[in-house]
Each structure stands twice: as C-alpha cells, then as structure tokens.
PDB file of C-alpha atoms in Angstrom:
ATOM      1  CA  MET A   1       7.353  27.509  11.612  1.00 44.00           C
ATOM      2  CA  THR A   2       6.519  25.775  14.411  1.00 44.00           C
ATOM      3  CA  LYS A   3       9.237  24.200  16.650  1.00 43.00           C
ATOM      4  CA  LYS A   4       9.530  21.747  19.354  1.00 44.00           C
ATOM      5  CA  SER A   5      12.293  21.678  22.692  1.00 44.00           C
ATOM      6  CA  ASN A   6      13.815  18.487  24.869  1.00 45.00           C
ATOM      7  CA  HIS A   7      13.342  20.570  27.315  1.00 44.00           C
ATOM      8  CA  ASN A   8      10.026  22.839  26.928  1.00 42.00           C
ATOM      9  CA  GLU A   9       7.092  20.444  26.690  1.00 42.00           C
ATOM     10  CA  GLU A  10       4.135  21.863  23.940  1.00 40.00           C
ATOM     11  CA  GLU A  11       1.826  19.615  24.695  1.00 41.00           C
ATOM     12  CA  PHE A  12       0.513  18.598  27.395  1.00 42.00           C
ATOM     13  CA  MET A  13      -2.441  15.864  28.769  1.00 46.00           C
ATOM     14  CA  SER A  14      -4.583  15.523  31.246  1.00 44.00           C
ATOM     15  CA  PHE A  15      -6.027  11.986  31.546  1.00 47.00           C
ATOM     16  CA  GLY A  16      -9.096  10.578  33.272  1.00 43.00           C
ATOM     17  CA  GLN A  17     -12.161  12.652  34.071  1.00 41.00           C
ATOM     18  CA  ASN A  18     -13.082  14.257  37.318  1.00 39.00           C
ATOM     19  CA  GLN A  19      -8.709  13.671  37.700  1.00 38.00           C
ATOM     20  CA  ASN A  20      -6.519  16.520  39.029  1.00 36.00           C
ATOM     21  CA  THR A  21      -3.342  14.317  37.487  1.00 36.00           C
ATOM     22  CA  LYS A  22      -2.273  16.506  34.869  1.00 38.00           C
ATOM     23  CA  ILE A  23       0.779  14.704  32.732  1.00 39.00           C
ATOM     24  CA  ARG A  24       3.339  16.083  30.392  1.00 37.00           C
ATOM     25  CA  PHE A  25       3.934  14.817  26.919  1.00 38.00           C
ATOM     26  CA  ALA A  26       7.742  15.578  26.166  1.00 37.00           C
ATOM     27  CA  ASP A  27       9.442  14.998  22.865  1.00 40.00           C
ATOM     28  CA  ALA A  28      11.844  12.109  22.296  1.00 38.00           C
ATOM     29  CA  ASP A  29      15.325  13.052  22.755  1.00 42.00           C
ATOM     30  CA  GLU A  30      17.341  13.885  19.110  1.00 40.00           C
ATOM     31  CA  ASP A  31      18.798  10.927  19.327  1.00 43.00           C
ATOM     32  CA  GLU A  32      15.538   8.942  18.919  1.00 41.00           C
ATOM     33  CA  VAL A  33      13.923  11.872  16.317  1.00 38.00           C
ATOM     34  CA  ALA A  34      16.585  10.700  14.447  1.00 40.00           C
ATOM     35  CA  GLU A  35      17.240   6.885  14.703  1.00 41.00           C
ATOM     36  CA  GLY A  36      12.977   7.555  12.945  1.00 41.00           C
ATOM     37  CA  SER A  37      13.421   9.697  10.141  1.00 39.00           C
ATOM     38  CA  GLY A  38      14.508   7.000   8.205  1.00 40.00           C
ATOM     39  CA  VAL A  39      10.984   6.719   6.574  1.00 38.00           C
ATOM     40  CA  ALA A  40       9.806   7.864   3.209  1.00 39.00           C
ATOM     41  CA  GLY A  41       7.293   9.902   2.688  1.00 42.00           C
ATOM     42  CA  GLU A  42       7.436   8.103  -1.079  1.00 42.00           C
ATOM     43  CA  GLU A  43       6.750   4.423   0.956  1.00 41.00           C
ATOM     44  CA  ALA A  44       3.649   5.934   2.639  1.00 42.00           C
ATOM     45  CA  ALA A  45       2.544   7.257  -0.583  1.00 42.00           C
ATOM     46  CA  GLN A  46       2.877   3.209  -1.666  1.00 41.00           C
ATOM     47  CA  ASP A  47       0.840   1.712   1.002  1.00 42.00           C
ATOM     48  CA  GLU A  48      -2.794   1.540  -0.825  1.00 41.00           C
ATOM     49  CA  SER A  49      -4.231   0.498   2.776  1.00 41.00           C
ATOM     50  CA  MET A  50      -3.566   3.581   4.158  1.00 42.00           C
ATOM     51  CA  CYS A  51      -6.862   5.050   5.023  1.00 47.00           C
ATOM     52  CA  ASP A  52      -8.143   8.872   2.994  1.00 47.00           C
ATOM     53  CA  ALA A  53      -7.689  10.682   6.532  1.00 41.00           C
ATOM     54  CA  GLY A  54      -9.193  13.748   5.232  1.00 41.00           C
ATOM     55  CA  GLU A  55     -12.234  11.210   3.863  1.00 43.00           C
ATOM     56  CA  SER A  56     -13.824  11.463   6.708  1.00 41.00           C
ATOM     57  CA  ALA A  57     -13.443  15.757   7.997  1.00 40.00           C
ATOM     58  CA  GLY A  58     -14.735  16.732   5.206  1.00 41.00           C
ATOM     59  CA  VAL A  59     -11.748  18.375   3.843  1.00 41.00           C
ATOM     60  CA  ASN A  60     -12.531  21.602   1.760  1.00 48.00           C
ATOM     61  CA  ASP A  61     -10.284  23.418  -0.577  1.00 49.00           C
ATOM     62  CA  ASP A  62      -8.139  24.610   1.861  1.00 57.00           C
ATOM     63  CA  THR A  63      -5.022  23.541   2.432  1.00 54.00           C
ATOM     64  CA  THR A  64      -5.558  21.067   5.894  1.00 55.00           C
ATOM     65  CA  SER A  65      -3.617  18.179   7.097  1.00 50.00           C
ATOM     66  CA  ALA A  66      -4.688  15.520   4.354  1.00 52.00           C
ATOM     67  CA  ASP A  67      -2.492  18.090   2.136  1.00 56.00           C
ATOM     68  CA  TYR A  68       0.437  17.687   3.605  1.00 47.00           C
ATOM     69  CA  TYR A  69      -0.481  14.156   4.246  1.00 49.00           C
ATOM     70  CA  PHE A  70      -0.415  12.888   0.771  1.00 51.00           C
ATOM     71  CA  ASP A  71       1.476  15.809  -1.205  1.00 54.00           C
ATOM     72  CA  SER A  72       4.314  15.634   0.598  1.00 48.00           C
ATOM     73  CA  TYR A  73       6.610  16.232  -2.252  1.00 48.00           C
ATOM     74  CA  SER A  74       5.460  18.833  -3.334  1.00 50.00           C
ATOM     75  CA  HIS A  75       6.492  21.012  -0.255  1.00 51.00           C
ATOM     76  CA  PHE A  76      11.021  22.336   0.248  1.00 46.00           C
ATOM     77  CA  VAL A  77      10.723  19.933   3.336  1.00 46.00           C
ATOM     78  CA  HIS A  78       9.407  16.914   2.398  1.00 44.00           C
ATOM     79  CA  PHE A  79      11.892  14.675   4.381  1.00 41.00           C
ATOM     80  CA  PHE A  80      10.647  15.417   7.598  1.00 42.00           C
ATOM     81  CA  CYS A  81       7.918  13.902   6.124  1.00 43.00           C
ATOM     82  CA  LEU A  82       7.587  10.815   8.544  1.00 43.00           C
ATOM     83  CA  ILE A  83       4.803  13.233  10.235  1.00 39.00           C
ATOM     84  CA  ARG A  84       4.049  10.743  12.717  1.00 40.00           C
ATOM     85  CA  LEU A  85       1.889   8.545   9.592  1.00 46.00           C
ATOM     86  CA  GLU A  86      -1.232   7.498  12.319  1.00 45.00           C
ATOM     87  CA  TYR A  87      -2.510   4.680  10.520  1.00 45.00           C
ATOM     88  CA  THR A  88       0.697   2.794   9.072  1.00 46.00           C
ATOM     89  CA  LEU A  89       4.159   4.479  10.192  1.00 51.00           C
ATOM     90  CA  SER A  90       3.903   5.648  13.474  1.00 57.00           C
ATOM     91  CA  SER A  91       4.192   2.871  15.368  1.00 65.00           C
ATOM     92  CA  LEU A  92       7.745   1.980  15.554  1.00 69.00           C
ATOM     93  CA  GLU A  93       8.291   5.941  16.377  1.00 70.00           C
ATOM     94  CA  MET A  94       5.561   5.821  19.200  1.00 72.00           C
ATOM     95  CA  LEU A  95       6.691   2.592  20.865  1.00 76.00           C
ATOM     96  CA  LYS A  96      10.304   4.158  20.858  1.00 77.00           C
ATOM     97  CA  ASP A  97       9.015   7.892  22.082  1.00 81.00           C
ATOM     98  CA  VAL A  98       9.251   6.370  25.929  1.00 85.00           C
ATOM     99  CA  VAL A  99       7.518   9.332  27.437  1.00 86.00           C
ATOM    100  CA  ARG A 100       4.421   9.319  25.264  1.00 86.00           C
ATOM    101  CA  THR A 101       3.909   5.738  25.688  1.00 91.00           C
ATOM    102  CA  LYS A 102       4.934   5.044  29.520  1.00 93.00           C
ATOM    103  CA  THR A 103       1.966   8.147  30.003  1.00 92.00           C
ATOM    104  CA  TYR A 104      -0.311   6.053  28.965  1.00 94.00           C
ATOM    105  CA  GLN A 105       0.868   2.889  30.593  1.00 95.00           C
ATOM    106  CA  ASN A 106       1.363   4.786  33.913  1.00 95.00           C
ATOM    107  CA  VAL A 107      -2.030   6.338  33.680  1.00 95.00           C
ATOM    108  CA  ILE A 108      -3.917   2.774  32.895  1.00 96.00           C
ATOM    109  CA  TYR A 109      -2.442   0.577  35.395  1.00 97.00           C
ATOM    110  CA  GLN A 110      -2.307   3.231  37.904  1.00 96.00           C
ATOM    111  CA  ASN A 111      -5.651   4.314  37.626  1.00 95.00           C
ATOM    112  CA  LYS A 112      -7.213   0.399  36.792  1.00 95.00           C
ATOM    113  CA  PHE A 113     -10.364   1.360  38.781  1.00 96.00           C
ATOM    114  CA  LEU A 114     -11.320   3.400  35.340  1.00 95.00           C
ATOM    115  CA  ILE A 115     -10.226   0.314  33.619  1.00 97.00           C
ATOM    116  CA  LYS A 116     -11.640  -2.977  35.201  1.00 97.00           C
ATOM    117  CA  ASP A 117     -14.156  -4.818  33.751  1.00 97.00           C
ATOM    118  CA  LYS A 118     -14.851  -2.286  31.203  1.00 98.00           C
ATOM    119  CA  ILE A 119     -15.856  -2.215  28.145  1.00 98.00           C
ATOM    120  CA  VAL A 120     -12.899  -0.297  25.628  1.00 98.00           C
ATOM    121  CA  LEU A 121     -12.320   1.275  23.169  1.00 98.00           C
ATOM    122  CA  ASP A 122      -9.145   1.611  21.263  1.00 98.00           C
ATOM    123  CA  VAL A 123      -9.840   3.940  18.158  1.00 97.00           C
ATOM    124  CA  GLY A 124      -6.675   3.904  15.911  1.00 93.00           C
ATOM    125  CA  ALA A 125      -5.392   0.686  17.500  1.00 93.00           C
ATOM    126  CA  GLY A 126      -1.756   0.369  15.641  1.00 90.00           C
ATOM    127  CA  THR A 127       0.287  -2.113  16.898  1.00 91.00           C
ATOM    128  CA  GLY A 128      -2.364  -2.841  20.000  1.00 94.00           C
ATOM    129  CA  ILE A 129       0.053  -1.497  22.716  1.00 95.00           C
ATOM    130  CA  LEU A 130      -2.728   0.551  24.101  1.00 96.00           C
ATOM    131  CA  SER A 131      -5.472  -2.149  23.906  1.00 97.00           C
ATOM    132  CA  LEU A 132      -2.847  -4.548  25.662  1.00 97.00           C
ATOM    133  CA  PHE A 133      -2.408  -2.141  28.503  1.00 97.00           C
ATOM    134  CA  CYS A 134      -6.062  -2.166  29.027  1.00 98.00           C
ATOM    135  CA  ALA A 135      -6.603  -5.841  28.722  1.00 98.00           C
ATOM    136  CA  LYS A 136      -3.668  -5.795  31.502  1.00 97.00           C
ATOM    137  CA  ALA A 137      -5.525  -3.671  33.366  1.00 97.00           C
ATOM    138  CA  GLY A 138      -8.018  -5.841  33.951  1.00 97.00           C
ATOM    139  CA  ALA A 139     -10.739  -4.688  31.216  1.00 98.00           C
ATOM    140  CA  ALA A 140     -13.934  -6.904  30.196  1.00 98.00           C
ATOM    141  CA  HIS A 141     -13.228  -6.323  27.046  1.00 98.00           C
ATOM    142  CA  VAL A 142     -11.385  -3.896  24.507  1.00 98.00           C
ATOM    143  CA  TYR A 143     -12.060  -3.617  20.614  1.00 98.00           C
ATOM    144  CA  ALA A 144      -8.922  -1.890  19.003  1.00 97.00           C
ATOM    145  CA  VAL A 145      -9.902  -0.322  16.024  1.00 97.00           C
ATOM    146  CA  GLU A 146      -7.340   0.542  13.068  1.00 94.00           C
ATOM    147  CA  CYS A 147      -7.559   0.933   9.387  1.00 92.00           C
ATOM    148  CA  SER A 148      -4.083  -0.339   8.085  1.00 89.00           C
ATOM    149  CA  GLN A 149      -2.916  -3.261   7.389  1.00 89.00           C
ATOM    150  CA  MET A 150      -0.827  -3.018  11.056  1.00 91.00           C
ATOM    151  CA  ALA A 151      -4.790  -4.519  12.353  1.00 93.00           C
ATOM    152  CA  ASP A 152      -3.815  -8.074  11.099  1.00 94.00           C
ATOM    153  CA  MET A 153      -0.197  -7.630  12.969  1.00 93.00           C
ATOM    154  CA  ALA A 154      -2.126  -6.765  15.886  1.00 95.00           C
ATOM    155  CA  LYS A 155      -4.326  -9.745  16.103  1.00 96.00           C
ATOM    156  CA  GLU A 156      -0.814 -11.828  15.854  1.00 96.00           C
ATOM    157  CA  ILE A 157       0.686 -10.007  19.084  1.00 96.00           C
ATOM    158  CA  VAL A 158      -2.473  -9.710  20.596  1.00 97.00           C
ATOM    159  CA  LYS A 159      -2.687 -13.902  20.311  1.00 97.00           C
ATOM    160  CA  ALA A 160       0.672 -14.623  20.654  1.00 97.00           C
ATOM    161  CA  ASN A 161      -0.135 -12.666  23.944  1.00 97.00           C
ATOM    162  CA  GLY A 162      -2.528 -14.213  25.230  1.00 97.00           C
ATOM    163  CA  PHE A 163      -4.929 -11.938  24.590  1.00 97.00           C
ATOM    164  CA  SER A 164      -7.332 -13.202  22.095  1.00 96.00           C
ATOM    165  CA  ASP A 165     -10.638 -13.543  24.396  1.00 97.00           C
ATOM    166  CA  VAL A 166     -10.104  -9.645  25.616  1.00 98.00           C
ATOM    167  CA  ILE A 167      -9.018  -8.096  22.802  1.00 98.00           C
ATOM    168  CA  THR A 168     -10.942  -8.095  19.654  1.00 97.00           C
ATOM    169  CA  VAL A 169      -9.075  -6.175  16.369  1.00 97.00           C
ATOM    170  CA  LEU A 170     -11.207  -4.720  14.035  1.00 97.00           C
ATOM    171  CA  LYS A 171      -9.701  -3.069  10.365  1.00 96.00           C
ATOM    172  CA  GLY A 172     -11.519  -0.695   9.241  1.00 95.00           C
ATOM    173  CA  LYS A 173     -12.878   3.326   9.507  1.00 94.00           C
ATOM    174  CA  ILE A 174     -13.886   3.926  12.365  1.00 95.00           C
ATOM    175  CA  GLU A 175     -16.772   6.001  10.993  1.00 94.00           C
ATOM    176  CA  GLU A 176     -17.161   2.564   9.077  1.00 95.00           C
ATOM    177  CA  ILE A 177     -16.909  -0.281  11.414  1.00 94.00           C
ATOM    178  CA  GLU A 178     -19.829  -1.885  13.361  1.00 93.00           C
ATOM    179  CA  LEU A 179     -19.115  -2.784  16.673  1.00 95.00           C
ATOM    180  CA  PRO A 180     -20.414  -5.903  18.202  1.00 94.00           C
ATOM    181  CA  THR A 181     -21.693  -4.025  21.685  1.00 96.00           C
ATOM    182  CA  PRO A 182     -24.110  -1.157  21.227  1.00 96.00           C
ATOM    183  CA  LYS A 183     -21.924   0.718  23.893  1.00 97.00           C
ATOM    184  CA  VAL A 184     -18.740   1.232  25.900  1.00 98.00           C
ATOM    185  CA  ASP A 185     -17.465   2.903  29.050  1.00 98.00           C
ATOM    186  CA  VAL A 186     -14.285   4.083  27.526  1.00 98.00           C
ATOM    187  CA  ILE A 187     -12.529   5.657  24.952  1.00 98.00           C
ATOM    188  CA  ILE A 188      -8.467   5.521  24.615  1.00 97.00           C
ATOM    189  CA  SER A 189      -7.051   7.206  21.551  1.00 95.00           C
ATOM    190  CA  GLU A 190      -3.194   7.838  20.984  1.00 92.00           C
ATOM    191  CA  TRP A 191      -4.227  10.745  18.087  1.00 91.00           C
ATOM    192  CA  MET A 192      -2.070  13.770  18.664  1.00 87.00           C
ATOM    193  CA  GLY A 193      -0.047  14.785  16.137  1.00 81.00           C
ATOM    194  CA  TYR A 194       2.910  17.049  15.306  1.00 80.00           C
ATOM    195  CA  PHE A 195       1.243  20.451  16.793  1.00 83.00           C
ATOM    196  CA  LEU A 196      -1.483  18.027  18.344  1.00 85.00           C
ATOM    197  CA  LEU A 197      -4.270  18.352  15.438  1.00 83.00           C
ATOM    198  CA  PHE A 198      -1.962  17.993  12.942  1.00 79.00           C
ATOM    199  CA  GLU A 199      -3.031  14.504  11.646  1.00 71.00           C
ATOM    200  CA  ASN A 200      -6.877  15.695  11.865  1.00 75.00           C
ATOM    201  CA  MET A 201      -7.317  12.258  13.529  1.00 88.00           C
ATOM    202  CA  LEU A 202      -9.408  14.151  16.421  1.00 92.00           C
ATOM    203  CA  ASP A 203     -12.348  14.030  14.729  1.00 93.00           C
ATOM    204  CA  SER A 204     -12.500  10.045  14.736  1.00 94.00           C
ATOM    205  CA  VAL A 205     -12.514  10.343  18.233  1.00 96.00           C
ATOM    206  CA  LEU A 206     -15.042  12.351  18.009  1.00 96.00           C
ATOM    207  CA  TYR A 207     -17.091  10.241  16.200  1.00 96.00           C
ATOM    208  CA  ALA A 208     -16.677   6.884  18.125  1.00 97.00           C
ATOM    209  CA  ARG A 209     -17.151   9.198  21.797  1.00 97.00           C
ATOM    210  CA  ASP A 210     -21.004  10.500  19.786  1.00 96.00           C
ATOM    211  CA  LYS A 211     -21.499   7.104  18.587  1.00 96.00           C
ATOM    212  CA  TRP A 212     -20.460   4.734  21.130  1.00 97.00           C
ATOM    213  CA  LEU A 213     -19.455   5.908  24.303  1.00 97.00           C
ATOM    214  CA  VAL A 214     -22.001   5.609  27.400  1.00 97.00           C
ATOM    215  CA  ASP A 215     -23.262   8.711  29.489  1.00 95.00           C
ATOM    216  CA  GLY A 216     -20.909   9.441  32.288  1.00 94.00           C
ATOM    217  CA  GLY A 217     -18.079   7.419  29.642  1.00 96.00           C
ATOM    218  CA  ILE A 218     -14.393   8.091  30.058  1.00 96.00           C
ATOM    219  CA  VAL A 219     -12.083   9.147  26.811  1.00 96.00           C
ATOM    220  CA  LEU A 220      -8.083   9.163  27.360  1.00 95.00           C
ATOM    221  CA  PRO A 221      -7.198  11.381  27.101  1.00 93.00           C
ATOM    222  CA  ASP A 222      -9.826  13.895  28.307  1.00 93.00           C
ATOM    223  CA  LYS A 223      -8.395  17.423  27.840  1.00 93.00           C
ATOM    224  CA  ALA A 224      -5.471  19.035  25.447  1.00 92.00           C
ATOM    225  CA  SER A 225      -3.498  21.684  25.603  1.00 93.00           C
ATOM    226  CA  LEU A 226      -1.327  23.455  23.530  1.00 91.00           C
ATOM    227  CA  PHE A 227       0.531  26.452  24.194  1.00 91.00           C
ATOM    228  CA  LEU A 228       3.033  28.169  22.610  1.00 91.00           C
ATOM    229  CA  THR A 229       6.816  29.609  22.868  1.00 92.00           C
ATOM    230  CA  ALA A 230       9.156  31.674  20.601  1.00 91.00           C
ATOM    231  CA  ILE A 231      12.852  31.166  19.167  1.00 89.00           C
ATOM    232  CA  GLU A 232      15.445  32.879  17.855  1.00 88.00           C
ATOM    233  CA  ASP A 233      17.879  31.189  15.461  1.00 80.00           C
ATOM    234  CA  SER A 234      19.861  32.898  13.294  1.00 82.00           C
ATOM    235  CA  GLU A 235      21.733  29.940  12.074  1.00 81.00           C
ATOM    236  CA  TYR A 236      18.845  27.838  11.456  1.00 79.00           C
ATOM    237  CA  LYS A 237      17.243  30.967   9.945  1.00 81.00           C
ATOM    238  CA  GLU A 238      20.328  31.104   7.290  1.00 81.00           C
ATOM    239  CA  ASP A 239      19.657  27.175   6.420  1.00 81.00           C
ATOM    240  CA  LYS A 240      16.361  27.193   6.047  1.00 81.00           C
ATOM    241  CA  ILE A 241      15.378  30.179   4.907  1.00 85.00           C
ATOM    242  CA  GLU A 242      17.800  32.646   3.029  1.00 87.00           C
ATOM    243  CA  PHE A 243      19.391  29.405   1.017  1.00 87.00           C
ATOM    244  CA  TRP A 244      17.313  29.582  -1.166  1.00 88.00           C
ATOM    245  CA  ASN A 245      18.960  33.060  -2.083  1.00 91.00           C
ATOM    246  CA  SER A 246      21.888  31.127  -4.116  1.00 89.00           C
ATOM    247  CA  VAL A 247      21.334  27.516  -5.017  1.00 89.00           C
ATOM    248  CA  TYR A 248      24.397  26.408  -6.541  1.00 93.00           C
ATOM    249  CA  GLY A 249      24.871  29.879  -8.420  1.00 92.00           C
ATOM    250  CA  PHE A 250      21.347  30.475  -9.074  1.00 94.00           C
ATOM    251  CA  ASP A 251      18.451  32.724  -8.037  1.00 91.00           C
ATOM    252  CA  MET A 252      15.395  30.464  -6.066  1.00 91.00           C
ATOM    253  CA  SER A 253      14.643  33.856  -4.021  1.00 88.00           C
ATOM    254  CA  CYS A 254      10.646  33.156  -4.712  1.00 88.00           C
ATOM    255  CA  ILE A 255      10.694  29.418  -3.236  1.00 87.00           C
ATOM    256  CA  LYS A 256      11.170  31.258   0.393  1.00 85.00           C
ATOM    257  CA  LYS A 257       7.880  32.950   0.796  1.00 83.00           C
ATOM    258  CA  LYS A 258       6.455  29.663   0.718  1.00 84.00           C
ATOM    259  CA  ALA A 259       8.984  28.249   2.778  1.00 82.00           C
ATOM    260  CA  MET A 260       8.599  30.406   5.148  1.00 81.00           C
ATOM    261  CA  MET A 261       4.349  29.352   4.937  1.00 83.00           C
ATOM    262  CA  GLU A 262       4.685  25.930   5.744  1.00 79.00           C
ATOM    263  CA  PRO A 263       5.225  24.210   9.274  1.00 76.00           C
ATOM    264  CA  LEU A 264       8.562  23.014  10.196  1.00 76.00           C
ATOM    265  CA  VAL A 265       8.924  20.150  13.033  1.00 79.00           C
ATOM    266  CA  ASP A 266      12.271  20.404  14.350  1.00 79.00           C
ATOM    267  CA  THR A 267      14.017  19.891  18.132  1.00 79.00           C
ATOM    268  CA  VAL A 268      15.487  23.033  18.832  1.00 81.00           C
ATOM    269  CA  ASP A 269      18.429  23.868  21.707  1.00 84.00           C
ATOM    270  CA  GLN A 270      17.184  25.399  25.124  1.00 87.00           C
ATOM    271  CA  ASN A 271      18.706  28.629  25.028  1.00 88.00           C
ATOM    272  CA  GLN A 272      17.020  29.380  21.862  1.00 89.00           C
ATOM    273  CA  ILE A 273      13.618  30.534  23.622  1.00 91.00           C
ATOM    274  CA  VAL A 274      13.340  33.876  23.996  1.00 94.00           C
ATOM    275  CA  THR A 275       9.476  33.553  25.691  1.00 95.00           C
ATOM    276  CA  ASP A 276       7.823  31.953  28.578  1.00 94.00           C
ATOM    277  CA  SER A 277       5.441  29.911  27.250  1.00 93.00           C
ATOM    278  CA  ARG A 278       2.007  31.038  26.637  1.00 95.00           C
ATOM    279  CA  LEU A 279      -1.463  29.130  26.937  1.00 96.00           C
ATOM    280  CA  LEU A 280      -2.745  28.880  23.079  1.00 93.00           C
ATOM    281  CA  LYS A 281      -5.849  26.427  23.501  1.00 92.00           C
ATOM    282  CA  THR A 282      -6.819  24.162  25.784  1.00 94.00           C
ATOM    283  CA  MET A 283      -9.846  21.634  24.562  1.00 94.00           C
ATOM    284  CA  ASP A 284     -12.433  19.621  26.496  1.00 95.00           C
ATOM    285  CA  ILE A 285     -12.129  16.128  24.856  1.00 94.00           C
ATOM    286  CA  SER A 286     -15.258  14.299  26.342  1.00 92.00           C
ATOM    287  CA  LYS A 287     -17.204  17.400  25.119  1.00 93.00           C
ATOM    288  CA  MET A 288     -15.463  19.586  22.626  1.00 93.00           C
ATOM    289  CA  SER A 289     -17.601  19.038  19.192  1.00 91.00           C
ATOM    290  CA  SER A 290     -15.823  19.339  15.780  1.00 86.00           C
TER     291      SER A 290
END
C-alpha cells in the first residue's frame, strides 16, 4: 500500500537543465481531493476517445498501470479510480491542484530565458494551461499535443485568450502525430501520476524527446525523485483489510490477500508516519531511457 501525506511530500521534481532549483510537489489538501473525487471510473471507460495507455508502451502480460487504468471495476477500491486520468479527466484536478500548477507557472515565469523565443512542445497538454504559460513567457511557438477530446476545448481556450498565433493544438497521440517543425527547443509535460510513475505517460515524453528535441534542448521537469516512508495506522488497516473477515455476516477473507497486493492512494495524518523518508530512485528525464 502506498499512502500520501499533506505534510511530507513523496514526489519532488527538479526543473531547468543546469539549474540548482528543486521544487517539491506537495499533495493537494484533503478537501481538494474530496472535491475532485466524484469522477467515476465508469465515466472514463465510456469515453471512446481515450487513448490506449498501454499501446505505445509495449505492455506485456504482467500487471501494469494500463491494467489498473482500464479494469478499475475488478478492484476492491475502484472508487479511487479517478487516478488522475491524464488524457480526459485530470484537467479539473490538475488546475485545482494549486501547488502543482503554480509550481509550473513559477518555474516558467521566473525562468523566461529558458522559454523566450524558443519552440516548445507540450506533451499531454490537456486544457493547454502549460502551453498558455509558455506563450505568455514569450515562446516563439508552442505545439500542444493532446489525444483526447479535450484538444477541441484547448483550441477554444487558446483562441479565447488571444494566443492562436502562438499556440498550435494538435489532436492525437504523440507517437503518431507529425509536428510542423523538425525540432523543438523545449519539451514540457505534466506526466506525473500517483507514486510518480503511475499511468505510464513518461514513455511518451521520452519518445518526444528522442524524436524532436534539439541537441542541448531542455525537458521540464528534467529530474524526478521518488521517496518512501512508512506509516502505522491500525484503525486504517482494520477498515481496509480486516473488513473482509466478515462482510454482512459472510466470510470474504479470501479477498484480503488481493486487497493487500493492490496499491491504494489515500491521505494520511502526519502523526501516522513512523520513519524518516528515504530516496528510492532519481531519474534524469533528459537522459534516461525507457
């Protein structure tokens, strides 16, 4: 099980090649999470425009993020299956996640020299908010790639804000589209999922980097680190695990093992944390391979 704390951020990113600035991505507060949790997994499954998260990543027979992505109702905690569905349902959640979105905004606005007069590629653009930040920071042109129906809305948003001459919205998978330019100077993307890598979107960013980024170009964010910490919460365990021992008077304990195996995203109180944080892995997005 993985859990997230409002006070101890598990994901932290480093922006800007050759920059020493490190920015922590804190979790949205509990009220914000609750407010966004009404999105149903069933609604996502019915969206025929949603891209196949596993197709471009070469998903094998092992359980992957794609399995959780599309098979939410086989899991016992499917009501958490909002899972920040990047392609169609995460727009509201991302925009209301002030820590995350303001961090991108601050990095772009406070480092305009990285963006000004540059050609930028926004991978998984959603509403186009990152593209708008880059356009306002002086980008020569921004190509916003989004494969869901949100691309149509992004075009309207771009037009409504007077950036149609700077931002070109392209609808399709990053692995399938053709850019009107041979190379880009900057690639920006909000690809992070729960536990950093959930959703498997990082592969798309790496594909775009290898195909279009100029030598010496910049990937934002360019580094990502994942930290691990332990918690102790007997009441939580009783509620989520021991619950299966007696369900309306019936023994469903066979489900316990499965429930223990599945990841669970939730918020914990700081008092439940019983260890310090340890670095699990750091990735250099600008250089790493898939």
